[in-house]
mmCIF file of C-alpha atoms in Angstrom:
data_model
loop_
_atom_site.group_PDB
_atom_site.id
_atom_site.type_symbol
_atom_site.label_atom_id
_atom_site.label_comp_id
_atom_site.label_asym_id
_atom_site.label_seq_id
_atom_site.Cartn_x
_atom_site.Cartn_y
_atom_site.Cartn_z
ATOM 1 C CA UNK N 1 6.341 -4.542 32.905
ATOM 2 C CA UNK N 2 4.267 -6.657 30.481
ATOM 3 C CA UNK N 3 6.484 -9.423 29.129
ATOM 4 C CA UNK N 4 4.264 -9.864 26.045
ATOM 5 C CA UNK N 5 5.152 -6.382 24.753
ATOM 6 C CA UNK N 6 8.523 -4.676 24.375
ATOM 7 C CA UNK N 7 9.106 -1.086 25.476
ATOM 8 C CA UNK N 8 9.022 0.064 21.842
ATOM 9 C CA UNK N 9 5.713 -1.733 21.317
ATOM 10 C CA UNK N 10 4.233 -0.137 24.428
ATOM 11 C CA UNK N 11 5.363 3.291 23.169
ATOM 12 C CA UNK N 12 3.697 2.600 19.818
ATOM 13 C CA UNK N 13 0.521 1.556 21.624
ATOM 14 C CA UNK N 14 0.479 4.804 23.611
ATOM 15 C CA UNK N 15 0.827 6.832 20.406
ATOM 16 C CA UNK N 16 -1.971 4.894 18.750
ATOM 17 C CA UNK N 17 -4.312 5.349 21.700
ATOM 18 C CA UNK N 18 -3.612 9.074 21.846
ATOM 19 C CA UNK N 19 -4.664 9.309 18.208
ATOM 20 C CA UNK N 20 -7.562 6.851 18.118
ATOM 21 C CA UNK N 21 -9.347 7.869 21.303
ATOM 22 C CA UNK N 22 -9.983 11.307 19.791
ATOM 23 C CA UNK N 23 -11.926 9.752 16.920
ATOM 24 C CA UNK N 24 -15.351 8.331 17.668
ATOM 25 C CA UNK N 25 -18.072 6.846 15.513
ATOM 26 C CA UNK N 26 -18.032 5.357 12.039
ATOM 27 C CA UNK N 27 -18.354 7.354 8.800
ATOM 28 C CA UNK N 28 -21.316 6.552 6.598
ATOM 29 C CA UNK N 29 -19.131 4.726 4.063
ATOM 30 C CA UNK N 30 -17.186 2.749 6.686
ATOM 31 C CA UNK N 31 -13.871 4.451 5.938
ATOM 32 C CA UNK N 32 -12.288 7.247 7.984
ATOM 33 C CA UNK N 33 -9.968 8.916 5.481
ATOM 34 C CA UNK N 34 -8.564 11.382 8.001
ATOM 35 C CA UNK N 35 -7.573 8.704 10.512
ATOM 36 C CA UNK N 36 -6.053 6.676 7.676
ATOM 37 C CA UNK N 37 -4.002 9.715 6.639
ATOM 38 C CA UNK N 38 -2.785 10.225 10.212
ATOM 39 C CA UNK N 39 -1.908 6.551 10.606
ATOM 40 C CA UNK N 40 -0.022 6.373 7.310
ATOM 41 C CA UNK N 41 1.599 9.796 7.058
ATOM 42 C CA UNK N 42 2.020 10.845 10.688
ATOM 43 C CA UNK N 43 2.686 7.490 12.408
ATOM 44 C CA UNK N 44 3.852 5.521 9.367
ATOM 45 C CA UNK N 45 2.209 2.273 10.494
ATOM 46 C CA UNK N 46 1.526 1.033 6.952
ATOM 47 C CA UNK N 47 5.283 0.775 6.478
ATOM 48 C CA UNK N 48 6.047 -1.161 9.657
ATOM 49 C CA UNK N 49 6.878 -4.450 7.901
ATOM 50 C CA UNK N 50 8.344 -2.844 4.774
ATOM 51 C CA UNK N 51 12.194 -2.773 4.689
ATOM 52 C CA UNK N 52 13.916 0.531 5.473
ATOM 53 C CA UNK N 53 15.552 0.641 2.041
ATOM 54 C CA UNK N 54 12.045 0.813 0.558
ATOM 55 C CA UNK N 55 10.904 3.594 2.853
ATOM 56 C CA UNK N 56 9.451 1.442 5.605
ATOM 57 C CA UNK N 57 10.333 0.960 9.261
ATOM 58 C CA UNK N 58 11.931 -2.462 8.845
ATOM 59 C CA UNK N 59 9.954 -3.828 11.795
ATOM 60 C CA UNK N 60 7.982 -7.068 11.912
ATOM 61 C CA UNK N 61 4.442 -8.366 12.021
ATOM 62 C CA UNK N 62 4.650 -8.297 15.830
ATOM 63 C CA UNK N 63 4.477 -4.508 15.698
ATOM 64 C CA UNK N 64 1.751 -4.637 13.056
ATOM 65 C CA UNK N 65 -0.204 -6.964 15.363
ATOM 66 C CA UNK N 66 -0.111 -4.285 18.038
ATOM 67 C CA UNK N 67 -1.633 -1.833 15.567
ATOM 68 C CA UNK N 68 -4.351 -4.381 14.796
ATOM 69 C CA UNK N 69 -5.074 -4.792 18.498
ATOM 70 C CA UNK N 70 -5.606 -1.074 18.989
ATOM 71 C CA UNK N 71 -7.670 -0.719 15.814
ATOM 72 C CA UNK N 72 -9.871 -3.492 17.151
ATOM 73 C CA UNK N 73 -10.142 -1.831 20.542
ATOM 74 C CA UNK N 74 -11.350 1.426 18.977
ATOM 75 C CA UNK N 75 -13.161 -0.268 16.064
ATOM 76 C CA UNK N 76 -11.375 2.092 13.681
ATOM 77 C CA UNK N 77 -12.756 1.890 10.114
ATOM 78 C CA UNK N 78 -9.506 1.795 8.128
ATOM 79 C CA UNK N 79 -8.136 -0.832 5.665
ATOM 80 C CA UNK N 80 -5.062 -1.774 7.687
ATOM 81 C CA UNK N 81 -5.540 -5.552 7.581
ATOM 82 C CA UNK N 82 -6.061 -5.693 3.820
ATOM 83 C CA UNK N 83 -3.341 -3.198 2.935
ATOM 84 C CA UNK N 84 -0.504 -3.155 5.477
ATOM 85 C CA UNK N 85 -0.762 -6.831 6.440
ATOM 86 C CA UNK N 86 -2.127 -9.020 3.664
ATOM 87 C CA UNK N 87 -1.244 -6.990 0.558
ATOM 88 C CA UNK N 88 2.249 -6.128 1.801
ATOM 89 C CA UNK N 89 2.910 -9.763 2.778
ATOM 90 C CA UNK N 90 1.766 -10.974 -0.644
ATOM 91 C CA UNK N 91 3.983 -8.465 -2.451
ATOM 92 C CA UNK N 92 7.024 -9.294 -0.355
ATOM 93 C CA UNK N 93 6.644 -13.049 -0.858
ATOM 94 C CA UNK N 94 6.074 -12.539 -4.595
ATOM 95 C CA UNK N 95 9.294 -10.515 -4.716
ATOM 96 C CA UNK N 96 7.671 -7.408 -6.193
ATOM 97 C CA UNK N 97 8.736 -4.151 -4.535
ATOM 98 C CA UNK N 98 7.445 -1.628 -7.071
ATOM 99 C CA UNK N 99 4.596 -0.203 -5.003
ATOM 100 C CA UNK N 100 5.884 -0.938 -1.503
ATOM 101 C CA UNK N 101 7.491 2.532 -1.088
ATOM 102 C CA UNK N 102 4.168 4.166 -1.982
ATOM 103 C CA UNK N 103 2.325 1.972 0.506
ATOM 104 C CA UNK N 104 4.896 2.915 3.140
ATOM 105 C CA UNK N 105 4.433 6.664 2.647
ATOM 106 C CA UNK N 106 0.656 6.406 2.444
ATOM 107 C CA UNK N 107 0.293 7.566 -1.149
ATOM 108 C CA UNK N 108 -1.129 4.202 -2.255
ATOM 109 C CA UNK N 109 -3.562 1.828 -0.571
ATOM 110 C CA UNK N 110 -3.520 -1.755 -1.854
ATOM 111 C CA UNK N 111 -5.961 -4.566 -1.172
ATOM 112 C CA UNK N 112 -5.679 -8.285 -1.741
ATOM 113 C CA UNK N 113 -8.734 -9.100 -3.852
ATOM 114 C CA UNK N 114 -9.881 -12.339 -2.231
ATOM 115 C CA UNK N 115 -13.230 -12.985 -0.516
ATOM 116 C CA UNK N 116 -13.105 -12.132 3.192
ATOM 117 C CA UNK N 117 -15.135 -15.256 3.880
ATOM 118 C CA UNK N 118 -16.321 -17.903 1.457
ATOM 119 C CA UNK N 119 -14.986 -19.583 -1.682
ATOM 120 C CA UNK N 120 -12.435 -18.014 -4.005
ATOM 121 C CA UNK N 121 -13.609 -16.081 -7.037
ATOM 122 C CA UNK N 122 -13.182 -17.047 -10.675
ATOM 123 C CA UNK N 123 -10.952 -14.712 -12.694
ATOM 124 C CA UNK N 124 -9.571 -15.550 -16.128
ATOM 125 C CA UNK N 125 -6.568 -14.064 -17.917
ATOM 126 C CA UNK N 126 -6.637 -13.298 -21.638
ATOM 127 C CA UNK N 127 -3.792 -11.429 -23.336
ATOM 128 C CA UNK N 128 -2.844 -9.594 -20.156
ATOM 129 C CA UNK N 129 -6.403 -8.607 -19.237
ATOM 130 C CA UNK N 130 -8.517 -10.018 -16.420
ATOM 131 C CA UNK N 131 -12.190 -10.965 -16.499
ATOM 132 C CA UNK N 132 -14.229 -12.386 -13.654
ATOM 133 C CA UNK N 133 -15.890 -11.627 -10.343
ATOM 134 C CA UNK N 134 -14.766 -11.567 -6.724
ATOM 135 C CA UNK N 135 -17.395 -11.289 -3.996
ATOM 136 C CA UNK N 136 -17.220 -9.746 -0.523
ATOM 137 C CA UNK N 137 -13.693 -8.348 -0.709
ATOM 138 C CA UNK N 138 -12.631 -6.482 2.440
ATOM 139 C CA UNK N 139 -10.709 -3.199 2.414
ATOM 140 C CA UNK N 140 -11.136 -2.768 -1.350
ATOM 141 C CA UNK N 141 -13.429 0.252 -1.061
ATOM 142 C CA UNK N 142 -10.550 2.612 -0.252
ATOM 143 C CA UNK N 143 -7.936 0.817 -2.349
ATOM 144 C CA UNK N 144 -6.011 2.403 -5.212
ATOM 145 C CA UNK N 145 -4.563 -0.945 -6.285
ATOM 146 C CA UNK N 146 -6.079 -4.426 -6.263
ATOM 147 C CA UNK N 147 -3.909 -7.541 -6.114
ATOM 148 C CA UNK N 148 -5.919 -10.117 -8.053
ATOM 149 C CA UNK N 149 -5.132 -13.852 -8.235
ATOM 150 C CA UNK N 150 -5.872 -15.243 -11.698
ATOM 151 C CA UNK N 151 -4.602 -18.184 -13.720
ATOM 152 C CA UNK N 152 -2.099 -19.216 -11.062
ATOM 153 C CA UNK N 153 -0.469 -15.775 -10.908
ATOM 154 C CA UNK N 154 -0.984 -12.564 -8.962
ATOM 155 C CA UNK N 155 -1.756 -9.361 -10.882
ATOM 156 C CA UNK N 156 -1.722 -5.683 -10.003
ATOM 157 C CA UNK N 157 -4.875 -3.942 -11.219
ATOM 158 C CA UNK N 158 -5.755 -0.253 -10.863
ATOM 159 C CA UNK N 159 -8.877 -0.085 -8.687
ATOM 160 C CA UNK N 160 -10.298 2.830 -10.704
ATOM 161 C CA UNK N 161 -8.966 1.571 -14.017
ATOM 162 C CA UNK N 162 -10.902 0.518 -17.111
ATOM 163 C CA UNK N 163 -12.965 -2.636 -16.770
ATOM 164 C CA UNK N 164 -13.065 -2.526 -12.952
ATOM 165 C CA UNK N 165 -16.307 -2.110 -11.046
ATOM 166 C CA UNK N 166 -16.562 -2.074 -7.259
ATOM 167 C CA UNK N 167 -20.039 -2.472 -5.809
ATOM 168 C CA UNK N 168 -20.554 -2.085 -2.039
ATOM 169 C CA UNK N 169 -22.606 -4.878 -0.494
ATOM 170 C CA UNK N 170 -24.677 -4.925 2.674
ATOM 171 C CA UNK N 171 -22.469 -6.197 5.469
ATOM 172 C CA UNK N 172 -23.267 -7.038 9.077
ATOM 173 C CA UNK N 173 -20.241 -4.986 10.133
ATOM 174 C CA UNK N 174 -20.617 -1.406 8.891
ATOM 175 C CA UNK N 175 -17.143 -0.548 10.197
ATOM 176 C CA UNK N 176 -15.526 -2.932 7.692
ATOM 177 C CA UNK N 177 -17.333 -2.553 4.361
ATOM 178 C CA UNK N 178 -17.228 -5.299 1.759
ATOM 179 C CA UNK N 179 -17.412 -4.863 -1.994
ATOM 180 C CA UNK N 180 -17.998 -7.103 -4.979
ATOM 181 C CA UNK N 181 -15.307 -6.614 -7.609
ATOM 182 C CA UNK N 182 -16.216 -7.218 -11.253
ATOM 183 C CA UNK N 183 -13.476 -7.297 -13.898
ATOM 184 C CA UNK N 184 -14.164 -7.013 -17.608
ATOM 185 C CA UNK N 185 -11.003 -7.125 -19.707
ATOM 186 C CA UNK N 186 -9.232 -5.086 -17.026
ATOM 187 C CA UNK N 187 -5.526 -4.570 -17.754
ATOM 188 C CA UNK N 188 -3.198 -6.058 -15.154
ATOM 189 C CA UNK N 189 0.518 -6.289 -14.448
ATOM 190 C CA UNK N 190 1.800 -9.729 -13.498
ATOM 191 C CA UNK N 191 3.509 -9.733 -10.119
ATOM 192 C CA UNK N 192 4.437 -13.376 -9.621
ATOM 193 C CA UNK N 193 3.111 -16.821 -8.677
ATOM 194 C CA UNK N 194 -0.102 -16.553 -6.688
ATOM 195 C CA UNK N 195 0.032 -19.660 -4.526
ATOM 196 C CA UNK N 196 2.956 -18.832 -2.180
ATOM 197 C CA UNK N 197 1.938 -15.166 -1.975
ATOM 198 C CA UNK N 198 -1.687 -15.980 -1.143
ATOM 199 C CA UNK N 199 -0.690 -18.658 1.364
ATOM 200 C CA UNK N 200 1.599 -16.302 3.254
ATOM 201 C CA UNK N 201 -0.917 -13.437 3.103
ATOM 202 C CA UNK N 202 -3.744 -15.589 4.446
ATOM 203 C CA UNK N 203 -1.577 -16.967 7.244
ATOM 204 C CA UNK N 204 -0.392 -13.500 8.252
ATOM 205 C CA UNK N 205 -3.923 -12.147 7.986
ATOM 206 C CA UNK N 206 -5.376 -14.905 10.171
ATOM 207 C CA UNK N 207 -2.636 -14.500 12.772
ATOM 208 C CA UNK N 208 -3.022 -10.734 13.026
ATOM 209 C CA UNK N 209 -6.805 -10.860 12.875
ATOM 210 C CA UNK N 210 -6.502 -12.606 16.248
ATOM 211 C CA UNK N 211 -4.912 -9.430 17.639
ATOM 212 C CA UNK N 212 -7.837 -7.402 16.337
ATOM 213 C CA UNK N 213 -10.220 -9.860 18.011
ATOM 214 C CA UNK N 214 -8.204 -9.448 21.206
ATOM 215 C CA UNK N 215 -8.666 -5.673 21.027
ATOM 216 C CA UNK N 216 -12.415 -6.098 20.532
ATOM 217 C CA UNK N 217 -12.648 -8.452 23.509
ATOM 218 C CA UNK N 218 -10.556 -6.149 25.716
ATOM 219 C CA UNK N 219 -12.816 -3.173 24.993
ATOM 220 C CA UNK N 220 -15.934 -5.222 25.727
ATOM 221 C CA UNK N 221 -14.499 -6.484 29.021
ATOM 222 C CA UNK N 222 -13.157 -3.104 30.197
ATOM 223 C CA UNK N 223 -16.364 -1.297 29.285
ATOM 224 C CA UNK N 224 -18.572 -3.878 30.991
ATOM 225 C CA UNK N 225 -16.472 -3.922 34.169
ATOM 226 C CA UNK N 226 -16.684 -0.127 34.393
ATOM 227 C CA UNK N 227 -20.440 -0.240 33.849
ATOM 228 C CA UNK N 228 -20.837 -2.924 36.531
ATOM 229 C CA UNK N 229 -19.024 -0.672 38.987
ATOM 230 C CA UNK N 230 -21.288 2.311 38.425
ATOM 231 C CA UNK N 231 -24.715 0.827 37.597
ATOM 232 C CA UNK N 232 -26.801 0.720 40.782
ATOM 233 C CA UNK N 233 -29.506 -1.921 41.238
ATOM 234 C CA UNK N 234 -31.328 -2.612 44.518
ATOM 235 C CA UNK N 235 -29.093 -0.040 46.175
ATOM 236 C CA UNK N 236 -25.837 -1.754 45.150
ATOM 237 C CA UNK N 237 -23.494 -1.710 42.143
ATOM 238 C CA UNK N 238 -24.438 -4.666 39.944
ATOM 239 C CA UNK N 239 -20.772 -5.683 39.927
ATOM 240 C CA UNK N 240 -21.156 -6.668 43.595
ATOM 241 C CA UNK N 241 -23.524 -9.509 42.689
ATOM 242 C CA UNK N 242 -21.807 -12.881 42.596
ATOM 243 C CA UNK N 243 -23.383 -13.953 39.300
ATOM 244 C CA UNK N 244 -22.024 -10.841 37.545
ATOM 245 C CA UNK N 245 -18.594 -11.311 39.127
ATOM 246 C CA UNK N 246 -18.351 -14.885 37.886
ATOM 247 C CA UNK N 247 -19.384 -14.024 34.340
ATOM 248 C CA UNK N 248 -16.860 -11.191 34.121
ATOM 249 C CA UNK N 249 -14.135 -13.324 35.716
ATOM 250 C CA UNK N 250 -14.697 -16.026 33.090
ATOM 251 C CA UNK N 251 -14.367 -13.435 30.309
ATOM 252 C CA UNK N 252 -11.199 -12.026 31.914
ATOM 253 C CA UNK N 253 -9.576 -15.477 31.964
ATOM 254 C CA UNK N 254 -10.461 -16.062 28.306
ATOM 255 C CA UNK N 255 -9.178 -12.631 27.246
ATOM 256 C CA UNK N 256 -5.916 -13.150 29.143
ATOM 257 C CA UNK N 257 -5.427 -16.477 27.379
ATOM 258 C CA UNK N 258 -6.233 -14.819 24.043
ATOM 259 C CA UNK N 259 -3.531 -12.231 24.603
ATOM 260 C CA UNK N 260 -0.878 -14.924 24.972
ATOM 261 C CA UNK N 261 -2.179 -16.862 21.960
ATOM 262 C CA UNK N 262 -2.371 -13.753 19.744
ATOM 263 C CA UNK N 263 1.125 -12.583 20.663
ATOM 264 C CA UNK N 264 2.512 -16.064 20.003
ATOM 265 C CA UNK N 265 0.888 -16.079 16.569
ATOM 266 C CA UNK N 266 2.238 -12.615 15.754
ATOM 267 C CA UNK N 267 5.731 -13.720 16.667
ATOM 268 C CA UNK N 268 5.444 -16.939 14.679
ATOM 269 C CA UNK N 269 4.494 -15.215 11.408
ATOM 270 C CA UNK N 270 7.275 -12.665 11.831
ATOM 271 C CA UNK N 271 9.931 -15.181 10.799
ATOM 272 C CA UNK N 272 11.600 -15.689 7.447
ATOM 273 C CA UNK N 273 8.906 -18.087 6.179
ATOM 274 C CA UNK N 274 5.475 -16.612 7.007
ATOM 275 C CA UNK N 275 3.698 -19.651 5.527
ATOM 276 C CA UNK N 276 5.815 -22.365 7.126
ATOM 277 C CA UNK N 277 4.418 -25.106 9.337
ATOM 278 C CA UNK N 278 4.887 -23.233 12.629
ATOM 279 C CA UNK N 279 3.290 -19.966 11.422
ATOM 280 C CA UNK N 280 0.318 -21.863 9.961
ATOM 281 C CA UNK N 281 -0.082 -23.818 13.199
ATOM 282 C CA UNK N 282 0.119 -20.649 15.310
ATOM 283 C CA UNK N 283 -2.348 -18.781 13.074
ATOM 284 C CA UNK N 284 -4.833 -21.667 13.155
ATOM 285 C CA UNK N 285 -4.523 -21.910 16.934
ATOM 286 C CA UNK N 286 -5.051 -18.165 17.315
ATOM 287 C CA UNK N 287 -8.170 -18.115 15.161
ATOM 288 C CA UNK N 288 -9.614 -21.239 16.774
ATOM 289 C CA UNK N 289 -9.308 -19.567 20.184
ATOM 290 C CA UNK N 290 -9.573 -15.798 19.748
ATOM 291 C CA UNK N 291 -12.584 -15.707 17.432
ATOM 292 C CA UNK N 292 -15.002 -17.404 19.878
ATOM 293 C CA UNK N 293 -13.572 -15.407 22.802
ATOM 294 C CA UNK N 294 -14.288 -12.087 21.061
ATOM 295 C CA UNK N 295 -17.854 -13.206 20.312
ATOM 296 C CA UNK N 296 -18.443 -14.255 23.904
ATOM 297 C CA UNK N 297 -16.965 -11.029 25.317
ATOM 298 C CA UNK N 298 -19.179 -8.968 23.009
ATOM 299 C CA UNK N 299 -22.276 -10.985 23.892
ATOM 300 C CA UNK N 300 -21.615 -10.533 27.603
ATOM 301 C CA UNK N 301 -21.061 -6.819 26.999
ATOM 302 C CA UNK N 302 -24.484 -6.483 25.383
ATOM 303 C CA UNK N 303 -26.290 -8.573 27.985
ATOM 304 C CA UNK N 304 -24.668 -7.172 31.126
ATOM 305 C CA UNK N 305 -25.349 -3.611 30.003
ATOM 306 C CA UNK N 306 -29.031 -4.462 30.234
ATOM 307 C CA UNK N 307 -31.509 -2.439 28.189
ATOM 308 C CA UNK N 308 -28.984 0.161 27.001
ATOM 309 C CA UNK N 309 -26.764 -2.590 25.581
ATOM 310 C CA UNK N 310 -29.485 -3.457 23.080
ATOM 311 C CA UNK N 311 -29.872 0.076 21.736
ATOM 312 C CA UNK N 312 -28.414 1.561 18.553
ATOM 313 C CA UNK N 313 -27.036 4.491 20.572
ATOM 314 C CA UNK N 314 -24.612 2.309 22.544
ATOM 315 C CA UNK N 315 -21.584 0.987 20.575
ATOM 316 C CA UNK N 316 -21.856 -2.546 22.016
ATOM 317 C CA UNK N 317 -23.739 -3.784 18.937
ATOM 318 C CA UNK N 318 -20.909 -2.603 16.679
ATOM 319 C CA UNK N 319 -18.393 -4.666 18.649
ATOM 320 C CA UNK N 320 -20.687 -7.694 18.555
ATOM 321 C CA UNK N 321 -21.005 -7.363 14.780
ATOM 322 C CA UNK N 322 -17.244 -7.030 14.341
ATOM 323 C CA UNK N 323 -16.693 -10.079 16.558
ATOM 324 C CA UNK N 324 -19.270 -12.111 14.638
ATOM 325 C CA UNK N 325 -17.902 -11.229 11.197
ATOM 326 C CA UNK N 326 -14.258 -11.828 12.113
ATOM 327 C CA UNK N 327 -15.181 -15.204 13.620
ATOM 328 C CA UNK N 328 -15.937 -16.483 10.100
ATOM 329 C CA UNK N 329 -13.464 -14.370 8.125
ATOM 330 C CA UNK N 330 -10.417 -16.207 6.757
ATOM 331 C CA UNK N 331 -11.917 -19.434 8.095
ATOM 332 C CA UNK N 332 -14.213 -20.372 10.969
ATOM 333 C CA UNK N 333 -12.951 -21.647 14.312
ATOM 334 C CA UNK N 334 -14.047 -25.152 13.295
ATOM 335 C CA UNK N 335 -12.099 -24.934 10.027
ATOM 336 C CA UNK N 336 -8.995 -23.797 11.897
ATOM 337 C CA UNK N 337 -9.354 -26.656 14.390
ATOM 338 C CA UNK N 338 -9.436 -29.097 11.471
ATOM 339 C CA UNK N 339 -6.334 -27.418 10.063
ATOM 340 C CA UNK N 340 -4.633 -27.761 13.446
ATOM 341 C CA UNK N 341 -5.476 -31.459 13.529
ATOM 342 C CA UNK N 342 -3.956 -31.921 10.091
ATOM 343 C CA UNK N 343 -0.784 -30.029 10.961
ATOM 344 C CA UNK N 344 -0.336 -32.071 14.134
ATOM 345 C CA UNK N 345 -1.019 -35.359 12.379
ATOM 346 C CA UNK N 346 -4.247 -35.943 14.283
ATOM 347 C CA UNK N 347 -7.640 -37.104 13.047
ATOM 348 C CA UNK N 348 -10.569 -34.875 14.079
ATOM 349 C CA UNK N 349 -13.258 -36.591 16.105
ATOM 350 C CA UNK N 350 -15.950 -38.108 13.901
ATOM 351 C CA UNK N 351 -13.691 -38.238 10.840
ATOM 352 C CA UNK N 352 -13.406 -41.679 9.254
#
């Protein structure tokens, strides 16, 4: 029995794997609508952290983290992080439940309109309409509703409504498309204060992104170990060479540590205050550790596969690109280490 996962969580993982392993490849637009329908309607995973009285499962972010882990393992191109994690967290903290039942049943996809990496956008509010620009927003391509921070408040804006333009941008990771959102006198409905909602959403997003990075690293390790067992060089499996063994053993240790860190972070943000000191500390710790581990696992996957690992036909490059992009999303490892130092009352090395 794995003490990091409950029996219910292991059952959910089995159901997810049964579904996701049958779907391979990435659609041209980076969004698999059929898988998203199955996840939302058949499995109901978008409603995991939504209360039962609103049509959800009444579970916690621990269960949502398990979904993130499996989506990372299979590199599934769906907007789960932006919708079911960050948008739902923001709405719950803001105290607005109007669209939560529709998110739970899969009839609406919402996205928190903040840059996936980089500085915040500049959106102004005038007589209930929003004008401004937000660059590199993740999971907004498939969204029906955008949650836009503006003027200190959070607004609900129809993604296909008047004055809203979404322009896809070239992204390193084709399995998670980014869009620039331009607003020109777009009508919006005020939800509530933006600061607490955004803080909680970013903390939850960072914590659960670590589970996605764990899934990426696990796939890279498992795939490389299997390849090392079957690839013959000089009459022997390459996995029998000591240098290969040591490199894979180092990755295994790092991935095992990442699993504990990611599960701790998921548990920490599942409490009553998702943006309290402990959740922020756990999320920063998880990102500082899991991001670099996913990158290293993906790099080793590419290199130890030899020539085939560098081809477009092998999926290793997709996992490397996902690992690279998530390592800077919602803050780099260095930024999270600085945040950790501040939360612990320490002074980072080199800081006056």
